[in-house]
PDB file of C-alpha atoms in Angstrom:
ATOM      1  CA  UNK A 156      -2.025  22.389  12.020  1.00 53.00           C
ATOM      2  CA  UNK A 157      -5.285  23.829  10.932  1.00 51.00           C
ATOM      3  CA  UNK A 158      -7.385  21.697   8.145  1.00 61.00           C
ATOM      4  CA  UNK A 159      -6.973  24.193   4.880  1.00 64.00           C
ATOM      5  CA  UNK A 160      -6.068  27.316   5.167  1.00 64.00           C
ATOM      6  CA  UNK A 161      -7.129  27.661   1.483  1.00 67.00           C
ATOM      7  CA  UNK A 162     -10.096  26.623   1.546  1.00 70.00           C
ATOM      8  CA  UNK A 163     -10.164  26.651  -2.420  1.00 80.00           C
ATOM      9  CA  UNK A 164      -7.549  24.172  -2.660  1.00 92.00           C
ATOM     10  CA  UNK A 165      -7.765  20.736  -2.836  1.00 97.00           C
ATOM     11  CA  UNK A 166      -6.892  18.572   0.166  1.00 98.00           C
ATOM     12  CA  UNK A 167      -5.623  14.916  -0.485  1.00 98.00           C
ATOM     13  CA  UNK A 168      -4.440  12.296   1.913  1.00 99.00           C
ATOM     14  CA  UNK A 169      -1.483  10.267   1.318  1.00 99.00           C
ATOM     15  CA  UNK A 170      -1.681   6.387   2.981  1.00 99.00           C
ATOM     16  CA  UNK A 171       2.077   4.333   2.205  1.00 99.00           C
ATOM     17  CA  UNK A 172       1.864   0.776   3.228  1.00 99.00           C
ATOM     18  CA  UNK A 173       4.305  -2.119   3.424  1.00 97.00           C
ATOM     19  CA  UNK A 174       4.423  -2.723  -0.469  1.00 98.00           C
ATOM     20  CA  UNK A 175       7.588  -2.555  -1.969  1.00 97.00           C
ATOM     21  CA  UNK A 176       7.509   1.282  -4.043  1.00 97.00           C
ATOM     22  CA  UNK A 177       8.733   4.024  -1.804  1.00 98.00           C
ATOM     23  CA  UNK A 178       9.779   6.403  -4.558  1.00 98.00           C
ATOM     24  CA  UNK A 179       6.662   6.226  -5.852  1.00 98.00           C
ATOM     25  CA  UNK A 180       5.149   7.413  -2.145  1.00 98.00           C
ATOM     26  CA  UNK A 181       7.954  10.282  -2.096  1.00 98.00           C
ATOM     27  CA  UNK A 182       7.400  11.311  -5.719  1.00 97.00           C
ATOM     28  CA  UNK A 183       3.622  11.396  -5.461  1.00 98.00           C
ATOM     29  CA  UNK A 184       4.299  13.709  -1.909  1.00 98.00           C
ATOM     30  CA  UNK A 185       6.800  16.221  -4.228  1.00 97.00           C
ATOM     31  CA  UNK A 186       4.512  16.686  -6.918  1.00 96.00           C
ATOM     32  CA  UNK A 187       1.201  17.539  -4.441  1.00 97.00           C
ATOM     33  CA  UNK A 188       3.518  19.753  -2.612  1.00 97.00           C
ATOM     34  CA  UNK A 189       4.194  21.438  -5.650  1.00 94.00           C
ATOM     35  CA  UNK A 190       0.742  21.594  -6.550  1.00 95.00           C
ATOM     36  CA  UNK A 191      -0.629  25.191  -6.569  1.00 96.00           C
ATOM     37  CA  UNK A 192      -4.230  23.622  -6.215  1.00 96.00           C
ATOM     38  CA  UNK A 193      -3.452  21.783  -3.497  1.00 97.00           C
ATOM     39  CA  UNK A 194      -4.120  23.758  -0.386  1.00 97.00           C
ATOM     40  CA  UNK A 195      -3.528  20.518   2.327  1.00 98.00           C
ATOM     41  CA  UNK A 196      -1.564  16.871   2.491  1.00 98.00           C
ATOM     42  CA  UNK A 197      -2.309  14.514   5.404  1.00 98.00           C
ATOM     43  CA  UNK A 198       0.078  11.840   4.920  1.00 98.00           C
ATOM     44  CA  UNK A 199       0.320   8.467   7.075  1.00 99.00           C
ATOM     45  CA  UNK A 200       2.091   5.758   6.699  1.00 98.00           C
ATOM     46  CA  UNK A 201       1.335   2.369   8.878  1.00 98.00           C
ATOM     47  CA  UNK A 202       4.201   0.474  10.649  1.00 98.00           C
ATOM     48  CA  UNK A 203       5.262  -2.169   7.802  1.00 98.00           C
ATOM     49  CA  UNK A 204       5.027   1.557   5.142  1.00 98.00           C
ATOM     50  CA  UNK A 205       7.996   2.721   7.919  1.00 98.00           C
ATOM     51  CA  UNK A 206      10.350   0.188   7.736  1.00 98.00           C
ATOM     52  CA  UNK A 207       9.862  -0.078   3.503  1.00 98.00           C
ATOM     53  CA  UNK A 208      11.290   3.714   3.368  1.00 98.00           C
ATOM     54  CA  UNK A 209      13.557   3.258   6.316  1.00 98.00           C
ATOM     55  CA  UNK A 210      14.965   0.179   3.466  1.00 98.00           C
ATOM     56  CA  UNK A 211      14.229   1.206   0.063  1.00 98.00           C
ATOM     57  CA  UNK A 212      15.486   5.114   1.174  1.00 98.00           C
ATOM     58  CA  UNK A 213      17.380   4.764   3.809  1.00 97.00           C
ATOM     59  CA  UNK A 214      15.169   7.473   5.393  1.00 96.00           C
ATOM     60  CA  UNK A 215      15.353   8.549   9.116  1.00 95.00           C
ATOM     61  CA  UNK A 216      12.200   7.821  10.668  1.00 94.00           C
ATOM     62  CA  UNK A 217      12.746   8.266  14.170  1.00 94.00           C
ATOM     63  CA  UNK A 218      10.800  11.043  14.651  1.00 94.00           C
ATOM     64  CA  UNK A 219       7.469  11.441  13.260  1.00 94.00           C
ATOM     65  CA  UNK A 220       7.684  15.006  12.807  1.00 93.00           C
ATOM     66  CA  UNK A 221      10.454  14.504  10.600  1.00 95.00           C
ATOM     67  CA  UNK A 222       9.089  12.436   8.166  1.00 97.00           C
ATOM     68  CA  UNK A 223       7.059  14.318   5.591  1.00 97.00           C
ATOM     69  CA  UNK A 224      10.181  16.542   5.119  1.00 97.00           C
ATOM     70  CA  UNK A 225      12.524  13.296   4.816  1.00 96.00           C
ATOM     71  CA  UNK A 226      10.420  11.779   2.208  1.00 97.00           C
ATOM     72  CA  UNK A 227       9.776  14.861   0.120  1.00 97.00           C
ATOM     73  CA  UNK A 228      13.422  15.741   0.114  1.00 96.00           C
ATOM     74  CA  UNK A 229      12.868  19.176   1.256  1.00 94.00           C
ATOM     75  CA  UNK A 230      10.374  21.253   2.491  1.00 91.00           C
ATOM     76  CA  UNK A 231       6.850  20.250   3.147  1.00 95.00           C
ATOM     77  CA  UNK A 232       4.681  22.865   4.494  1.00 95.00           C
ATOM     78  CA  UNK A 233       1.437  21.444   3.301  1.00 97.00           C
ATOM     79  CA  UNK A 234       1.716  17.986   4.906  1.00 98.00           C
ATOM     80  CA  UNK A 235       0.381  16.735   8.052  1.00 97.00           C
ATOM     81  CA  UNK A 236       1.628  13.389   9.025  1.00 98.00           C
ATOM     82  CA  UNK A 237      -0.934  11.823  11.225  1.00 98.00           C
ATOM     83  CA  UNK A 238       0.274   8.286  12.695  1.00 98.00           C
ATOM     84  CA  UNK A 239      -1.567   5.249  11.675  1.00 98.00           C
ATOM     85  CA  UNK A 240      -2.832   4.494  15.263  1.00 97.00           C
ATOM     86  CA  UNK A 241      -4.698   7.883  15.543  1.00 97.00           C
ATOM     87  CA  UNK A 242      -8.316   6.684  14.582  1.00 95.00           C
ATOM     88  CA  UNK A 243      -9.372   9.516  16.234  1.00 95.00           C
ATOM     89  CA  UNK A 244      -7.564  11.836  13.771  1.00 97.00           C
ATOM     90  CA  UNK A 245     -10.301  14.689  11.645  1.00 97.00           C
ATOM     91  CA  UNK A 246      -9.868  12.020   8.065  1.00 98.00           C
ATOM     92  CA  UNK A 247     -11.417   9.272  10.110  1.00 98.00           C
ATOM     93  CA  UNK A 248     -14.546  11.428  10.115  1.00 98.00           C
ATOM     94  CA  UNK A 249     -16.791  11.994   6.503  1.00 97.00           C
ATOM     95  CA  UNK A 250     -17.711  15.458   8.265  1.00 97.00           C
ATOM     96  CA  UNK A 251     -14.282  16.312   7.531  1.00 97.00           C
ATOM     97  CA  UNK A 252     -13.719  17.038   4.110  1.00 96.00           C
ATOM     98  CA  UNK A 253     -11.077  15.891   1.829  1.00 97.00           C
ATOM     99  CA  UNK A 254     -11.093  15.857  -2.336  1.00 98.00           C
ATOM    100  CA  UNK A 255      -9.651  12.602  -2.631  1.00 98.00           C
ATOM    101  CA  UNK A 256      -7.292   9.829  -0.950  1.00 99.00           C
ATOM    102  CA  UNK A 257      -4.360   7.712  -2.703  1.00 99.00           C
ATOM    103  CA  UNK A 258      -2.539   4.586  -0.950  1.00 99.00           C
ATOM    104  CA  UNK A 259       0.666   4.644  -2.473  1.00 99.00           C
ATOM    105  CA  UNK A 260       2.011   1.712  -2.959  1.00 99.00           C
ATOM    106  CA  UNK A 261      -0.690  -0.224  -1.642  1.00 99.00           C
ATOM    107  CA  UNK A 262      -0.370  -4.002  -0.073  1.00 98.00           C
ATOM    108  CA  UNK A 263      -2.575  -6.692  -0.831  1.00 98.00           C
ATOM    109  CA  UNK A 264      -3.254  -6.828   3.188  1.00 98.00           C
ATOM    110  CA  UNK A 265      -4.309  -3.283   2.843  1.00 98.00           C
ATOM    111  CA  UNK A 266      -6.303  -3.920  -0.133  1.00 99.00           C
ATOM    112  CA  UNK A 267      -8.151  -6.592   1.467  1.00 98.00           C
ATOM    113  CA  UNK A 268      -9.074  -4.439   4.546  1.00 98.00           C
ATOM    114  CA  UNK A 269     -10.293  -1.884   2.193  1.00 98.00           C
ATOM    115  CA  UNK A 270     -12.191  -4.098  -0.335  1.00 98.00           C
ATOM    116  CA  UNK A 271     -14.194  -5.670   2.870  1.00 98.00           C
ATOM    117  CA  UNK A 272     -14.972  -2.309   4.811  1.00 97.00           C
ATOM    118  CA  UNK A 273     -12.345  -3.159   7.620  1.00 97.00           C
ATOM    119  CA  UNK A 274     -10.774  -0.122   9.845  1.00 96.00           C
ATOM    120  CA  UNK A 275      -8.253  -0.984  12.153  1.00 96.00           C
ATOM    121  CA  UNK A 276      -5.753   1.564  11.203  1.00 98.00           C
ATOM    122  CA  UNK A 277      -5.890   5.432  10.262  1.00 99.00           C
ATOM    123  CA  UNK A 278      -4.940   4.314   6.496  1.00 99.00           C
ATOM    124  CA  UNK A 279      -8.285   2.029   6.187  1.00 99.00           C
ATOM    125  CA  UNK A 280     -10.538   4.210   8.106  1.00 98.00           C
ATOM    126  CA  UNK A 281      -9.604   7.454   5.668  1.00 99.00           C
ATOM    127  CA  UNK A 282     -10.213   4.780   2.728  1.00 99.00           C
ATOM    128  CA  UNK A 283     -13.472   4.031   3.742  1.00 98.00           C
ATOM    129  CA  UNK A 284     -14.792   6.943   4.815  1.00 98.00           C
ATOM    130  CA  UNK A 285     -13.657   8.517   1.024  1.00 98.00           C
ATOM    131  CA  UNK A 286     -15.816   5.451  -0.151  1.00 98.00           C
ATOM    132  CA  UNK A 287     -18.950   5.774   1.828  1.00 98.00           C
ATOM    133  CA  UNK A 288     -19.085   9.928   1.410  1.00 98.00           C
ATOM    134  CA  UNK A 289     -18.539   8.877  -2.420  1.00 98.00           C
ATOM    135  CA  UNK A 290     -15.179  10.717  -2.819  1.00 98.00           C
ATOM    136  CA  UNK A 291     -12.137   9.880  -5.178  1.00 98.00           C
ATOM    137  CA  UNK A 292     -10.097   6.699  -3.755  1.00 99.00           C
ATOM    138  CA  UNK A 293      -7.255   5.196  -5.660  1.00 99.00           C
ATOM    139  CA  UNK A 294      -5.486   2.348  -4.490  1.00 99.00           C
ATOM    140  CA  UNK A 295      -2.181   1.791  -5.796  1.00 99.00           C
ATOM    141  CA  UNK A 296      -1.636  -1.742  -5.723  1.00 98.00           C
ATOM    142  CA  UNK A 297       1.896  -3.110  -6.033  1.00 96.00           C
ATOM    143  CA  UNK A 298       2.569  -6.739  -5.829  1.00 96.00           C
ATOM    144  CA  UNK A 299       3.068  -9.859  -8.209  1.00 94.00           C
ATOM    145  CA  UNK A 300       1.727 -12.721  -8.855  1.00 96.00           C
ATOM    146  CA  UNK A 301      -1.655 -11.832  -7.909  1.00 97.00           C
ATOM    147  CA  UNK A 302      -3.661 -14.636  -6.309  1.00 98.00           C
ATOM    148  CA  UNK A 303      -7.312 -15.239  -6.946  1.00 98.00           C
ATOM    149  CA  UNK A 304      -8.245 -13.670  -3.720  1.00 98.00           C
ATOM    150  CA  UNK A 305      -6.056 -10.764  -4.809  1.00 98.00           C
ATOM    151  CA  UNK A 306      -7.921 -10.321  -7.811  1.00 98.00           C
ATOM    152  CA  UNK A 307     -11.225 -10.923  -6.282  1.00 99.00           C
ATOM    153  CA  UNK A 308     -10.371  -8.039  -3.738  1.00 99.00           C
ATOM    154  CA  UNK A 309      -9.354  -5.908  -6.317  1.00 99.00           C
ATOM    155  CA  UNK A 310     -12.789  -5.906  -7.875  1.00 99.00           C
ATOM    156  CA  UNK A 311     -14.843  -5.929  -4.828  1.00 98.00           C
ATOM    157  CA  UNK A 312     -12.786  -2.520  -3.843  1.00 99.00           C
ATOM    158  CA  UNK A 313     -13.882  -1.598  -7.275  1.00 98.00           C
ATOM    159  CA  UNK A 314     -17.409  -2.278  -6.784  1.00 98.00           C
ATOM    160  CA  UNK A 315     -17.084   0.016  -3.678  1.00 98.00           C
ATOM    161  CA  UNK A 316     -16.020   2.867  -5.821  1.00 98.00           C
ATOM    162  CA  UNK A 317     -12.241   2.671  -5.629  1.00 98.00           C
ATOM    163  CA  UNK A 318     -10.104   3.174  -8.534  1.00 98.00           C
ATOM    164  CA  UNK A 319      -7.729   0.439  -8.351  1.00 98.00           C
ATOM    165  CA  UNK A 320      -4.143   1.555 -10.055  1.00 97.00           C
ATOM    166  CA  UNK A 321      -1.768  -1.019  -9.961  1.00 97.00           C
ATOM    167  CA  UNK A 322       1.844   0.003  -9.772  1.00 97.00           C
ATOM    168  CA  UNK A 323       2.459  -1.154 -14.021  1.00 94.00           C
ATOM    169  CA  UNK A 324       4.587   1.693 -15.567  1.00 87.00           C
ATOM    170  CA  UNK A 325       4.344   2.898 -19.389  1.00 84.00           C
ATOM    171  CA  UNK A 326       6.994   2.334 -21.422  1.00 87.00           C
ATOM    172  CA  UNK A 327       5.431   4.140 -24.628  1.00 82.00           C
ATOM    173  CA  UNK A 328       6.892   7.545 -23.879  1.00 82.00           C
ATOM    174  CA  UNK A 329      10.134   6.111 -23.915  1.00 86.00           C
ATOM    175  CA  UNK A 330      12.139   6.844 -20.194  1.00 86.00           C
ATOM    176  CA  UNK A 331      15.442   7.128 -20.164  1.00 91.00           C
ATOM    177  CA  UNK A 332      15.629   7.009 -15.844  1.00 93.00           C
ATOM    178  CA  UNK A 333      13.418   5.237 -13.208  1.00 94.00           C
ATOM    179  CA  UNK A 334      12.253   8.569 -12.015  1.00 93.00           C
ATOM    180  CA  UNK A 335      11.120   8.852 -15.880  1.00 91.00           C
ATOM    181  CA  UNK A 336       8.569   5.994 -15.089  1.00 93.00           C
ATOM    182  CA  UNK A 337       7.570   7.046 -11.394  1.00 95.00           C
ATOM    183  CA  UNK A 338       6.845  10.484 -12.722  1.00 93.00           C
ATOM    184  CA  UNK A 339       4.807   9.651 -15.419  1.00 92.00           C
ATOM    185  CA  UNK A 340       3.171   6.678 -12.994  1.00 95.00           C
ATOM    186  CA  UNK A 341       1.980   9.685 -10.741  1.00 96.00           C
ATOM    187  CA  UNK A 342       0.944  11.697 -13.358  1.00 93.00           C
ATOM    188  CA  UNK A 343      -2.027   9.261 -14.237  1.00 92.00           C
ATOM    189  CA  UNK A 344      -2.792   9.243 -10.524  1.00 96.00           C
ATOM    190  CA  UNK A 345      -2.895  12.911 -10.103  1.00 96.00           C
ATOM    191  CA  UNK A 346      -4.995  13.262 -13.332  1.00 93.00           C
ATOM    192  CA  UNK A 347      -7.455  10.566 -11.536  1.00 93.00           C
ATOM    193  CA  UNK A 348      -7.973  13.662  -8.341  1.00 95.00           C
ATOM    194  CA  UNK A 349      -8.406  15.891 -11.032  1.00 95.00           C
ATOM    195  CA  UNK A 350      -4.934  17.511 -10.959  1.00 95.00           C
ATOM    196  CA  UNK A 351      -3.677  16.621 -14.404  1.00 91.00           C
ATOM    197  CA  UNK A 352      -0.184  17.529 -14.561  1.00 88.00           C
ATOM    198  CA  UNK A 353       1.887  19.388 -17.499  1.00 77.00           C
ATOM    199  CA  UNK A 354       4.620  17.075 -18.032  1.00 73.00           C
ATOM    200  CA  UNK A 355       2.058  13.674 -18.329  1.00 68.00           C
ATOM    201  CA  UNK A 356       2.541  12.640 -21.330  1.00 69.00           C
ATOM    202  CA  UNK A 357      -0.333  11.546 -23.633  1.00 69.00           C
ATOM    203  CA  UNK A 358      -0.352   8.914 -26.745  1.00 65.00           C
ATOM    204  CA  UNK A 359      -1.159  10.730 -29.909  1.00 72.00           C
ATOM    205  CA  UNK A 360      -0.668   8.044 -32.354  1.00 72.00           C
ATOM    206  CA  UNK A 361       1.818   6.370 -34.280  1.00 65.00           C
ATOM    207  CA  UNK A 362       3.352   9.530 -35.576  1.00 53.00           C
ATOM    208  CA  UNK A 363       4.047  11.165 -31.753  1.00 50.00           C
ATOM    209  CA  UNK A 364       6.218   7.864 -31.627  1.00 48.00           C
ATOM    210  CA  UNK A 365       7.913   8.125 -34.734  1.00 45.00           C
ATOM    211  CA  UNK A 366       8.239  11.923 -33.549  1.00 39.00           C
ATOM    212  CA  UNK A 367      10.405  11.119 -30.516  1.00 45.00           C
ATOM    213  CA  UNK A 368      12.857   8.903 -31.789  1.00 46.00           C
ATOM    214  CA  UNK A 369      13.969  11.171 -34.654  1.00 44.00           C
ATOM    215  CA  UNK A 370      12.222   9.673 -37.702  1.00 42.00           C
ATOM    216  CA  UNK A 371      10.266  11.920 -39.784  1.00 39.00           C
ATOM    217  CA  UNK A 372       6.325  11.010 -40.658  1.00 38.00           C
TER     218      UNK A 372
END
């Protein structure tokens, strides 16, 4: 699969870990393939990120070629699933250039790696090179409690440049479905790789509020 073949779009890399939060992987996938400015997805997930959507959507994932199409729940001509093993794929290099990289959900093991510049897997080697060529990493943590050494990897990933987005869903614009609160979850994301989307909603006040439920100003 060649790297863009529009050049003026955006390409972003996808990274799912073991974390609990598979529809917010697939969601985030749907919405970038349904991008217009997005031109190229290279999604990976590691070995732990397989088994969470073989469990939490009872998706196929036999065959790696497969996947991408599985998870978006239909077609997926922009994505390139690379497997987590191939260090030696083009986003392990900062010569190779992508606009931005989310891991999504993100484990506290992965977090770690990232926070302390460790690449033993595709996922963490795309992570750092996006940190040390300065480009747009979020790292969508999902897990609870968080230990001190969670939270102390959390900032140092910070300090590194990353954009740490735990998985905490608004309730303010009042969902009615989980797919409410993973879409508007990915929203913020997108709008952090500068691909603000049309249906994220915003806070306007009190009166947007009052607004939705039916009660006048």
């Amino acid at each position: 699969m060649p790297s863009n073949p529009h050049p003026s779009r955006k390409t972003v890399v996808i990274g799912v870990t073991g974390a609990s939060g598979a529809v917010f992987a697939r969601r985030m996938l749907q919405m970038l393939e349904c991008d217009e400015r997005v031109g190229r997805i290279h999604l990976i997930v590691s070995g732990a990120g397989l088994k969470v959507l073989r469990e939490e959507l009872d998706l196929d994932v036999s065959r790696s070629a497969s996947i991408p199409s599985a998870l978006a729940e239909g077609a997926a001509a922009k994505t390139e699933y690379l497997l987590d093993s191939d260090i030696g794929a083009s986003i392990a290099s900062g010569s190779y250039r992508v606009d931005g990289m989310v891991i999504i959900p993100c484990s506290t093991g992965c977090l770690a790696q990232v926070a302390h510049g460790i690449s033993s897997t595709l996922i963490e080697r795309a992570a750092d090179v996006c940190l040390k060529e300065g480009r747009k990493l979020v790292l969508a943590v999902r897990d609870t409690p968080l230990s001190r050494v969670h939270l102390r990897n959390m900032l140092l990933a910070q300090e590194a440049g990353a954009d740490i987005f735990p998985i905490m869903p608004a309730f303010y614009h009042r969902p009615q479905t989980i797919d409410d609160l993973v879409t508007q979850y990915c929203c913020r994301v997108l709008a952090h790789l500068d691909l603000e989307q049309n249906e994220q909603f915003r806070w306007k006040g009190e009166r947007s509020t009052e607004r939705m439920s039916g009660k006048q100003p």
